[in-house]
Short mmCIF file of C-alpha atoms in Angstrom, two decimals:
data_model
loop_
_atom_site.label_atom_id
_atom_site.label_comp_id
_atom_site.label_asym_id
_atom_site.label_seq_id
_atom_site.Cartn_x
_atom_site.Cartn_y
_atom_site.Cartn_z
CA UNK U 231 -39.59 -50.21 -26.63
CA UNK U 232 -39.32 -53.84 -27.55
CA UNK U 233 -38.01 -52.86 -31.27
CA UNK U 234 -35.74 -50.16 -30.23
CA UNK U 235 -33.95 -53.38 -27.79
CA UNK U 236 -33.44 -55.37 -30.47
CA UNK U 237 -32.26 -52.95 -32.98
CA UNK U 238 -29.31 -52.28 -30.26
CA UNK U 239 -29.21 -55.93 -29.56
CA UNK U 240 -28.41 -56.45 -33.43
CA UNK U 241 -26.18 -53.21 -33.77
CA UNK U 242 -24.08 -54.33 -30.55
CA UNK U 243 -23.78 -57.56 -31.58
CA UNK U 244 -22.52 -56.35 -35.13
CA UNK U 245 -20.26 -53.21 -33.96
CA UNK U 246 -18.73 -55.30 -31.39
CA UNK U 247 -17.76 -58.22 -33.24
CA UNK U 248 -16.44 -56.24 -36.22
CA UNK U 249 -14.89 -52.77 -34.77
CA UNK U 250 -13.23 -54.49 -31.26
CA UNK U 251 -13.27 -58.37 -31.21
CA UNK U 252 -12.07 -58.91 -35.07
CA UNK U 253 -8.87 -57.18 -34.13
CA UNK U 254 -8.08 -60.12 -31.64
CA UNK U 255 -8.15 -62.42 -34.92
CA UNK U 256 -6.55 -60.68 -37.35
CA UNK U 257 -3.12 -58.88 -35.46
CA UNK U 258 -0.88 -61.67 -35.82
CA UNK U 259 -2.46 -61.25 -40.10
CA UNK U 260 -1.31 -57.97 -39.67
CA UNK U 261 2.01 -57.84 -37.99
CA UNK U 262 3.11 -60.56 -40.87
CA UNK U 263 1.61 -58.82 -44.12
CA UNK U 264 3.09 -55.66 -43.09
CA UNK U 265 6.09 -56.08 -41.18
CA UNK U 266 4.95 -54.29 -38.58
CA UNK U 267 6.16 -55.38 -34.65
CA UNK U 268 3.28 -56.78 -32.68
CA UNK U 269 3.64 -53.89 -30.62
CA UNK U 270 2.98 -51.22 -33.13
CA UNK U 271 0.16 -53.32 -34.72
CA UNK U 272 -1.82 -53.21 -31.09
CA UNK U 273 -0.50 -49.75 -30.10
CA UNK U 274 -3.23 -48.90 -33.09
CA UNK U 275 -6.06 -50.56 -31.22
CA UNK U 276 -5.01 -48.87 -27.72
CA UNK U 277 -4.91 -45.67 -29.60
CA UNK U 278 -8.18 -46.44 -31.04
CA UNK U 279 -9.58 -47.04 -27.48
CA UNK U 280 -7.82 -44.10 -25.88
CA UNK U 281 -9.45 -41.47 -28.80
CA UNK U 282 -12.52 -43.32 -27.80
CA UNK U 283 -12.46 -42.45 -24.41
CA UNK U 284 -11.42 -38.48 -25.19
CA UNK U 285 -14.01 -38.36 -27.73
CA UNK U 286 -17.07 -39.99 -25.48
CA UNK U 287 -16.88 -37.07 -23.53
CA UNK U 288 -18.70 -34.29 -26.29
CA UNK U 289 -20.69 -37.32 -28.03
CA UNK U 290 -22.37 -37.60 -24.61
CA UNK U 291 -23.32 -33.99 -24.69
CA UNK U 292 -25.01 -34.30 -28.03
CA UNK U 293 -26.72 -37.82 -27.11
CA UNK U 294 -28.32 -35.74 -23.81
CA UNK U 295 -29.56 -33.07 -26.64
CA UNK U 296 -30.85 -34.93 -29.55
CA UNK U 297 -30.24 -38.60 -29.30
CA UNK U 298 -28.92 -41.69 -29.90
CA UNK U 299 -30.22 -41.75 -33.89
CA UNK U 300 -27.97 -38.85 -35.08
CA UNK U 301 -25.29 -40.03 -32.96
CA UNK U 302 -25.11 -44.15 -34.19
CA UNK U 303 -25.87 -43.50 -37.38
CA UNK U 304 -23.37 -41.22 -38.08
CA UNK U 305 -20.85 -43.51 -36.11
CA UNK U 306 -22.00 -46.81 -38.43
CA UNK U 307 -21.23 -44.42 -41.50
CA UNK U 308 -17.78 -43.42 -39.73
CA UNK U 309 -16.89 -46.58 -38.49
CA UNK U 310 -17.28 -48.39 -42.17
CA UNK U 311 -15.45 -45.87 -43.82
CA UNK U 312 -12.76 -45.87 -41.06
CA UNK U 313 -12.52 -49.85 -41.45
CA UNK U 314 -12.01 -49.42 -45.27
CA UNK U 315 -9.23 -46.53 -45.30
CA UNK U 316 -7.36 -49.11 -42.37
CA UNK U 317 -7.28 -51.69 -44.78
CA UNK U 318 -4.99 -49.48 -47.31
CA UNK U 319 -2.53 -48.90 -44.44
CA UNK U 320 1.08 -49.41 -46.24
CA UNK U 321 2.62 -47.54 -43.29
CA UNK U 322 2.53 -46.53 -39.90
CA UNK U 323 1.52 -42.97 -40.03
CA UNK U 324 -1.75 -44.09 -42.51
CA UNK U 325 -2.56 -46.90 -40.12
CA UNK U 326 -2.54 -45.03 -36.79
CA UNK U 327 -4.60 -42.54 -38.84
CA UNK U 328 -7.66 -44.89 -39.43
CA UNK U 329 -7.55 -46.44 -35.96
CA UNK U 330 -7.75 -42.76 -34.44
CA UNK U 331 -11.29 -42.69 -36.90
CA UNK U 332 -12.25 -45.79 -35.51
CA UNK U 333 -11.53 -44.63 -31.98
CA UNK U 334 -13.62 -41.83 -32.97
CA UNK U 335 -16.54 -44.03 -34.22
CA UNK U 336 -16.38 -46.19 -31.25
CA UNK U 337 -17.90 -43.17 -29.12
CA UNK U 338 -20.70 -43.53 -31.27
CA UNK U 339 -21.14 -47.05 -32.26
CA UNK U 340 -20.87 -49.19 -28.72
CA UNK U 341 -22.36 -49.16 -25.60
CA UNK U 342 -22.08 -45.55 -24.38
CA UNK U 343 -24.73 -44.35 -26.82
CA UNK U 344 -26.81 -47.74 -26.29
CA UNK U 345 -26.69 -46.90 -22.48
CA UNK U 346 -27.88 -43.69 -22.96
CA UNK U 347 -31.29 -44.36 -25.29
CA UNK U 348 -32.57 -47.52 -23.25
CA UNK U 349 -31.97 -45.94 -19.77
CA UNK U 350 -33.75 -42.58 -21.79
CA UNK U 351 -36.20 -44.73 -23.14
CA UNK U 352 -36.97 -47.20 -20.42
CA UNK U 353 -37.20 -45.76 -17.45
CA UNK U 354 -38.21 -47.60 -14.10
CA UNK U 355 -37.39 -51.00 -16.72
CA UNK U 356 -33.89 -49.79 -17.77
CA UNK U 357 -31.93 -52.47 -15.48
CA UNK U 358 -34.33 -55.59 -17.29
CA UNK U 359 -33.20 -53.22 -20.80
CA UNK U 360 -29.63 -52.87 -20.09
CA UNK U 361 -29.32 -56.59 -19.06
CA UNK U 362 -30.89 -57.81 -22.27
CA UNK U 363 -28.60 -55.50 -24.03
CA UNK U 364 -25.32 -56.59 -22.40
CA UNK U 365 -26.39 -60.15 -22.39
CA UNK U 366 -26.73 -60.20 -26.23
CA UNK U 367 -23.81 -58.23 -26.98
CA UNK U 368 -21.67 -60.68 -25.07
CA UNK U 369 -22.55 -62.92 -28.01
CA UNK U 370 -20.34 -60.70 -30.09
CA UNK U 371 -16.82 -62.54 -29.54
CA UNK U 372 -19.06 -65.96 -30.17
CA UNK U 373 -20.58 -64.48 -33.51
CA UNK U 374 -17.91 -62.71 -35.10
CA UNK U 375 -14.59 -64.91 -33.88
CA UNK U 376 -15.29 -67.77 -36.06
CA UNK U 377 -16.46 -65.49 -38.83
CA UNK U 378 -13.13 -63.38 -38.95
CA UNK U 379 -11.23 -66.77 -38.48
CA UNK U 380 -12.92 -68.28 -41.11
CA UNK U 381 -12.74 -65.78 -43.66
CA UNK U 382 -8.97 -64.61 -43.12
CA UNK U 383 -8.00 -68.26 -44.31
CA UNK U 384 -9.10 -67.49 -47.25
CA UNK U 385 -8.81 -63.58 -47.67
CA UNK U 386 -5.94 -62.07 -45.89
CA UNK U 387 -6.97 -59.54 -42.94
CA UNK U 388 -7.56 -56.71 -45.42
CA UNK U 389 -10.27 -58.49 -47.73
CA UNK U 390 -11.62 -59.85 -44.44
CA UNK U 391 -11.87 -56.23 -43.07
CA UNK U 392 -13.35 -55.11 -46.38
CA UNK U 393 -16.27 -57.76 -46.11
CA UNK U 394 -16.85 -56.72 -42.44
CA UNK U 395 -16.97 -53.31 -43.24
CA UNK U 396 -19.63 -53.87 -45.91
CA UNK U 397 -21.13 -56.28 -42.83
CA UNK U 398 -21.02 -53.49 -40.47
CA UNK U 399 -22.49 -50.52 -42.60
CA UNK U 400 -25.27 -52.95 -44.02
CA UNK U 401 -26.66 -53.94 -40.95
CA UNK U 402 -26.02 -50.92 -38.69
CA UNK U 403 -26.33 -47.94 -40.55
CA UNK U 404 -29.89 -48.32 -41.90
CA UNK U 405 -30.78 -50.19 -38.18
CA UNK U 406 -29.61 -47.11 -36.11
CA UNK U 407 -31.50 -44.18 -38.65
CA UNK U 408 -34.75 -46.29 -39.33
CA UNK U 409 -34.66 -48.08 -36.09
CA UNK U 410 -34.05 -45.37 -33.59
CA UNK U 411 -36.70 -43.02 -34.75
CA UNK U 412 -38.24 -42.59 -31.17
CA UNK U 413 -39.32 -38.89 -29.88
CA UNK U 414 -36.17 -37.70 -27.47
CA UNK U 415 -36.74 -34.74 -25.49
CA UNK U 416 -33.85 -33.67 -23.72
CA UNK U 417 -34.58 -34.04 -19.84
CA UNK U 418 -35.15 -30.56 -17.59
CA UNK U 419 -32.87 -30.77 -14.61
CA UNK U 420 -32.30 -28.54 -11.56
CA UNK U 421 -29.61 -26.36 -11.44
CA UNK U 422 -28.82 -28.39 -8.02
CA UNK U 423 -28.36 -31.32 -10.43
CA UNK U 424 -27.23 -30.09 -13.37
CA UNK U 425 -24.55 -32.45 -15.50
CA UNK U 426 -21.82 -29.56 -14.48
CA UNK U 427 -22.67 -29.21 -10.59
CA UNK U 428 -23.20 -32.96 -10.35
CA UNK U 429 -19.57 -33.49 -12.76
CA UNK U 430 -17.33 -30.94 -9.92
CA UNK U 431 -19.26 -32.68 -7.05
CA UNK U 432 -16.96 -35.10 -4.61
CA UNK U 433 -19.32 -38.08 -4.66
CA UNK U 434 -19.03 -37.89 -8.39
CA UNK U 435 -15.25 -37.63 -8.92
CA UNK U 436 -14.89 -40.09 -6.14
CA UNK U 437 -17.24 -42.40 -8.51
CA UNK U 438 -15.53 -42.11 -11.50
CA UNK U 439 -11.66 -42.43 -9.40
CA UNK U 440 -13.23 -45.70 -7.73
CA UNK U 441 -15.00 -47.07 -11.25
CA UNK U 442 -11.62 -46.25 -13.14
CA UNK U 443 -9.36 -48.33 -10.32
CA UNK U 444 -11.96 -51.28 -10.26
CA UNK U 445 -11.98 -51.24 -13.98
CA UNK U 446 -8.05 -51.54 -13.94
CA UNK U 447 -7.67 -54.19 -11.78
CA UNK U 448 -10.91 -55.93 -13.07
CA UNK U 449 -9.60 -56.39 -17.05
CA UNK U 450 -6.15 -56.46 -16.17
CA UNK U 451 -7.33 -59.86 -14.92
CA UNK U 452 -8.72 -60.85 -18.51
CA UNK U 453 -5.92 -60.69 -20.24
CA UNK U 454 -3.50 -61.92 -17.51
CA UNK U 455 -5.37 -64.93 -16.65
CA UNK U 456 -3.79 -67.65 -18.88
CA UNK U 457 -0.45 -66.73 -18.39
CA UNK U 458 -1.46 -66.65 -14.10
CA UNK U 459 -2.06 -70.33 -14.60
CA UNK U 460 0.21 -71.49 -16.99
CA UNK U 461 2.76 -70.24 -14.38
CA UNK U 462 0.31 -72.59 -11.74
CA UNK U 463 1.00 -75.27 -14.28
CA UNK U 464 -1.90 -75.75 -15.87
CA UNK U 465 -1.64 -76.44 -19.80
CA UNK U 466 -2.55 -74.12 -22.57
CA UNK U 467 -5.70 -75.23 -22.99
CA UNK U 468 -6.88 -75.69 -19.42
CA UNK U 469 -5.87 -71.98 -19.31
CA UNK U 470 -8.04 -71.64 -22.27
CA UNK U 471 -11.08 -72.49 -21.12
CA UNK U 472 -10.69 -71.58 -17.36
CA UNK U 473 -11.03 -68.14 -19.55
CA UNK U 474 -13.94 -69.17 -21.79
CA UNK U 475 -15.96 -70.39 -18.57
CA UNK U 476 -14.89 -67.17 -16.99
CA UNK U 477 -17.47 -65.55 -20.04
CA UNK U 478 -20.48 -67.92 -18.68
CA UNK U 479 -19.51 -66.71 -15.26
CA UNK U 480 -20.16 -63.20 -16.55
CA UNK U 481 -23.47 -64.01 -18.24
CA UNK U 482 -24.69 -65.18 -14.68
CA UNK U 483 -23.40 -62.07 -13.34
CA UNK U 484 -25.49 -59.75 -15.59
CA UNK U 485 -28.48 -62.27 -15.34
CA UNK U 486 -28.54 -61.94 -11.24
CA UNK U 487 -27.85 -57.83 -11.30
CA UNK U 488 -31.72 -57.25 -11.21
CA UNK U 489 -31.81 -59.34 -7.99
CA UNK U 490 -28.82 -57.37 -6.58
CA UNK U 491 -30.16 -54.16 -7.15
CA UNK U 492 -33.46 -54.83 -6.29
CA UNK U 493 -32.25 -55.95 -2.64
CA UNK U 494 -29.50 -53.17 -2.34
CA UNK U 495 -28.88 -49.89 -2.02
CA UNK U 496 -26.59 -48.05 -4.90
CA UNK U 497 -24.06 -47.42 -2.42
CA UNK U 498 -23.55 -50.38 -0.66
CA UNK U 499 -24.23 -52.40 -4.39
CA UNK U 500 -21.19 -50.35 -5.33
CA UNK U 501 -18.72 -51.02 -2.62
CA UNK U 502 -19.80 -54.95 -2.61
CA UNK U 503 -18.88 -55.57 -5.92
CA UNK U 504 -16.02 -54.27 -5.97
CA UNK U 505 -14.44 -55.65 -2.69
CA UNK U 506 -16.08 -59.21 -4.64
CA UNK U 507 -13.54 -58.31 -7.17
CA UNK U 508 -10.74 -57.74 -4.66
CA UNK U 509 -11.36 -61.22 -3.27
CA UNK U 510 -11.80 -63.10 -6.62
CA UNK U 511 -8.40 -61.61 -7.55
CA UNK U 512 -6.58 -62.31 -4.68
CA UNK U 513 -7.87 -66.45 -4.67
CA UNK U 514 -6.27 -66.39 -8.22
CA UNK U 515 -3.16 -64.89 -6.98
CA UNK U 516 -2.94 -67.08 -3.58
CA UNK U 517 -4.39 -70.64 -4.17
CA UNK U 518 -1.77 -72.67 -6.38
CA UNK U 519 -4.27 -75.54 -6.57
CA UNK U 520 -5.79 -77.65 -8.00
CA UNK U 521 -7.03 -76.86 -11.48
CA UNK U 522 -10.91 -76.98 -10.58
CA UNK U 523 -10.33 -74.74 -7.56
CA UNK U 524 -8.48 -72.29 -10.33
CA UNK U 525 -11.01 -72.48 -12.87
CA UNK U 526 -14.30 -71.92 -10.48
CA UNK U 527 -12.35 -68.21 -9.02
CA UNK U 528 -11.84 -67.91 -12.75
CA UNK U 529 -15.78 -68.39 -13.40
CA UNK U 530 -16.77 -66.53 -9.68
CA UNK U 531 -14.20 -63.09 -11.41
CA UNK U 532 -16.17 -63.50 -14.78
CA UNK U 533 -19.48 -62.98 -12.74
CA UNK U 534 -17.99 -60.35 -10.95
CA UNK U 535 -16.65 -58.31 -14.43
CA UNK U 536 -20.86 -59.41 -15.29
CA UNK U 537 -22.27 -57.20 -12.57
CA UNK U 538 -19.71 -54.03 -12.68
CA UNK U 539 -20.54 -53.74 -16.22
CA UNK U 540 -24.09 -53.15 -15.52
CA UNK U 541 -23.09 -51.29 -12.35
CA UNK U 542 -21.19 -48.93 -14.52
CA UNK U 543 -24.17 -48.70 -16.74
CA UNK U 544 -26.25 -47.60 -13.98
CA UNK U 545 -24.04 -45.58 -11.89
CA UNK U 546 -25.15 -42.17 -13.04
CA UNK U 547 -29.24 -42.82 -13.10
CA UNK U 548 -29.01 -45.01 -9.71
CA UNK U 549 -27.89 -41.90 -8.13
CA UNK U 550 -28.72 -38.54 -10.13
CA UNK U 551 -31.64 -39.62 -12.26
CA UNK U 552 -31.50 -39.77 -16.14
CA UNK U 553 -31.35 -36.04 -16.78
CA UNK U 554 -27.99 -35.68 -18.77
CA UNK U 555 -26.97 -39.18 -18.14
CA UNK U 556 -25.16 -39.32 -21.73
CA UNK U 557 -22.75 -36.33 -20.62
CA UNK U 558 -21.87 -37.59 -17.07
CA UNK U 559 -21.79 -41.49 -18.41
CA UNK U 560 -19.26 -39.86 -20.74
CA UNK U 561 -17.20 -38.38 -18.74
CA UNK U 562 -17.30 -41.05 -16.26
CA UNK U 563 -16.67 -43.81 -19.17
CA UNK U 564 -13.63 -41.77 -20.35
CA UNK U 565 -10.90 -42.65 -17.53
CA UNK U 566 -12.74 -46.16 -17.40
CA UNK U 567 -12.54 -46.96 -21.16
CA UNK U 568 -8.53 -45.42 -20.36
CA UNK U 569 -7.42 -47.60 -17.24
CA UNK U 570 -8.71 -50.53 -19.10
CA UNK U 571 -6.90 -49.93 -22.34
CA UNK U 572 -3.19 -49.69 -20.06
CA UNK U 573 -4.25 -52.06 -17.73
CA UNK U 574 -3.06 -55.20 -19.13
CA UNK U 575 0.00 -53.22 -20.40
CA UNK U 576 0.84 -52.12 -16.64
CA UNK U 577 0.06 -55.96 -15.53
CA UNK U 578 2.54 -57.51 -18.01
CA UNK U 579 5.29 -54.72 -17.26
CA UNK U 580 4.92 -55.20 -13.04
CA UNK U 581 5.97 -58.94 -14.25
CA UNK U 582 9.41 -59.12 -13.91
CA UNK U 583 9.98 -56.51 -10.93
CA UNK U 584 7.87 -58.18 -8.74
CA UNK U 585 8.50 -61.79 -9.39
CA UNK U 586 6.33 -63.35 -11.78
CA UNK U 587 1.77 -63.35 -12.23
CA UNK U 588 1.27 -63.98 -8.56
CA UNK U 589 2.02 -61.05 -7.02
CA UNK U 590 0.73 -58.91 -10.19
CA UNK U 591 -2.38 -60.25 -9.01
CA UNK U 592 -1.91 -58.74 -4.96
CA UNK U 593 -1.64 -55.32 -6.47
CA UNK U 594 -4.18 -55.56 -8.78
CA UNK U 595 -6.70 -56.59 -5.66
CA UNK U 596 -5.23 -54.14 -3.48
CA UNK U 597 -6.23 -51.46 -6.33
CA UNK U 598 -9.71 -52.79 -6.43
CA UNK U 599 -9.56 -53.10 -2.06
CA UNK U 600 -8.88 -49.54 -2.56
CA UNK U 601 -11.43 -48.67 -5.14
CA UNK U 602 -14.30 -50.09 -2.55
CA UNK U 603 -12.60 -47.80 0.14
CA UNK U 604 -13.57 -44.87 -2.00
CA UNK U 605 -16.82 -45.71 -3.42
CA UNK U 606 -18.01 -46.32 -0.04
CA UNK U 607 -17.37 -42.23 0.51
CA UNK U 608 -19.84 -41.57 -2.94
CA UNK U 609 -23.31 -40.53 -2.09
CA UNK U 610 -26.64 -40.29 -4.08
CA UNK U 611 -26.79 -36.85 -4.28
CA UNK U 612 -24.44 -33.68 -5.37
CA UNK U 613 -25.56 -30.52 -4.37
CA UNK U 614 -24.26 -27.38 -4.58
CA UNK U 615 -22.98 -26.90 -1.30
CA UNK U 616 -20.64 -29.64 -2.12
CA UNK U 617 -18.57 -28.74 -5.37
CA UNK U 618 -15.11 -28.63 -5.94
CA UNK U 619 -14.27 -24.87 -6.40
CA UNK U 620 -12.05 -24.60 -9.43
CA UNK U 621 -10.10 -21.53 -9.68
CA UNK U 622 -8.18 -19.59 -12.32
CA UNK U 623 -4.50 -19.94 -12.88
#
């Protein structure tokens, strides 16, 4: 099991850095070389996120049938391709092309499938697994920032994304097919817990509503942040690294999850963390002052965003076993990976209506107040007694 962790660890690492985080470093590249408005040059990337999202739904079907190996391999091989046809975008049509491939690859390439094989593969050890995993990948932005920075002096964005793509289909492809060679049986399961009796059940779609509004308000936070205190006053790069300590708060997060779930039940885990959130958010939006007492919330919401990501992680198993986790994870991850693409969108938009970062902040904890509200009506179990009936048109 110990090989099959650090093949992720090193695939993670690598498809994180080059398929999400090298974007952040090379739009402004972009938007220059081609003309393109910032807007249209991110709209890409949302897409790309959105497709991912739509597309995680049948990739989780096939991960609960015959594994992770098919499904990241063939994801490396698309997402390396998909890098090199983006770099011979001369217009808008061929460019929003090879992001919707790269959405497509992300379904196979990040942490969805990654999820799937350790909590598959691990069993009673999954939350130690998934920890190491998320730990390491957080190293991605670390990694591959200066990389990308480094060589786009030098290169331009598409060389740069040519040399990653090489990166990325070196390292990954022959790690995921050689290194992910473990027997998967597909788990039996009940018909009372079934993927589709436990997907129409309430506690589940009350899961997946509550997850979706946490994650909203949760990385709507990330990328509102420095401009929150740069309205406090606080300079640029105060702002700057009341973010970057807001990462080490989320390490700490992931590193105490063990100890949170070994001392609470999935329920109660589930509503805690995400009333923490509410609280976190609303200090940031309330307290003008001082700088330190702005950059410790900052760290204490960074160890909050920590713990739901391995709460989201373990959502399914906690409470229906691992039996066709990857098609439930999937469709759970779908409005998740969704609210989180809009969210900052949404954050930067309520701006102006409602008076500047401040109050943006109020709504977004009152969406994660009401997020707790609901996961505290999500059970363990879904049986069929207690379905959703959907009927014909």
């Amino acid at each position: 099991m110990r090989s099959v962790l650090s093949v992720l660890c090193l695939t993670q690492v690598t498809g994180w850095g080059i398929v999400f985080f090298a974007f952040a470093l090379l739009s402004k590249d972009i938007s220059a070389d081609t003309g393109w408005s910032s807007t249209w040059v991110v709209a890409g990337f949302s897409l790309a996120q959105i497709v991912s999202a739509a597309v995680g739904i049948p990739v989780g079907r096939v991960l609960d049938r015959y594994g992770p190996r098919v499904v990241m391999t063939a994801g490396s091989v698309l997402a390396s391709v998909s890098i090199v046809l983006l770099t011979t975008a001369h217009d808008l049509t061929w460019y929003f092309a090879a992001w919707t491939l790269i959405g497509v690859s992300m379904a196979g390439v990040l942490y969805q499938p990654a999820f799937a094989a350790l909590t598959h593969w691990s069993g009673e050890n999954r939350i130690t697994a998934l920890t190491t995993l998320t730990l390491v990948g957080g190293l991605a932005s670390t990694v591959f920032a200066p990389l990308t920075a480094w060589l786009v002096e030098d290169l331009g964005w598409r060389q740069t994304y040519l040399v990653l793509a090489v990166v990325l289909a070196v390292v990954t492809v022959p790690a995921h097919f050689f290194g992910l060679r473990r027997p998967w049986t597909p788990q039996e399961h009940s018909h009372e817990h079934a993927p589709r009796t436990i997907a129409r059940s309430r506690p589940f779609v009350l899961l997946v509503v509550s997850v979706s509004m946490a994650g909203f308000a949760i990385y709507a936070v990330v990328i509102a942040l420095v401009p929150l205190l740069s309205e406090r006053g606080l300079s640029t790069t105060t702002a700057a690294w009341a973010l970057g300590l807001g990462g080490v708060g989320q390490v700490f997060g992931r590193l105490g999850y063990g100890w949170l779930s070994a001392r609470t039940g999935v329920r109660g885990r589930t509503v805690g963390v995400m009333l923490a959130a509410a609280v976190t958010i609303v200090v940031l939006g309330l307290v003008p002052g001082p700088a330190l007492a702005l950059v410790a919330a900052s760290i204490l919401a960074g160890a909050v965003r920590g713990v739901f990501t391995l709460l989201h992680a373990t959502a399914i198993s906690d409470r229906w076993g691992p039996a066709g986790y990857g098609q439930l994870n999937g469709l759970m991850t779908a409005p998740l990976t969704v609210s989180a693409a809009v969210s900052p969108w949404v954050a930067a938009w309520l701006v102006a209506p409602i008076g500047g970062y401040p109050p943006v902040f109020l709504v977004l904890a009152a969406v994660a107040l009401v997020a707790g509200a609901l996961a505290a009506q999500t059970g363990q179990k879904a049986t069929a007694e207690r379905v959703f009936t959907v009927k014909a048109p």
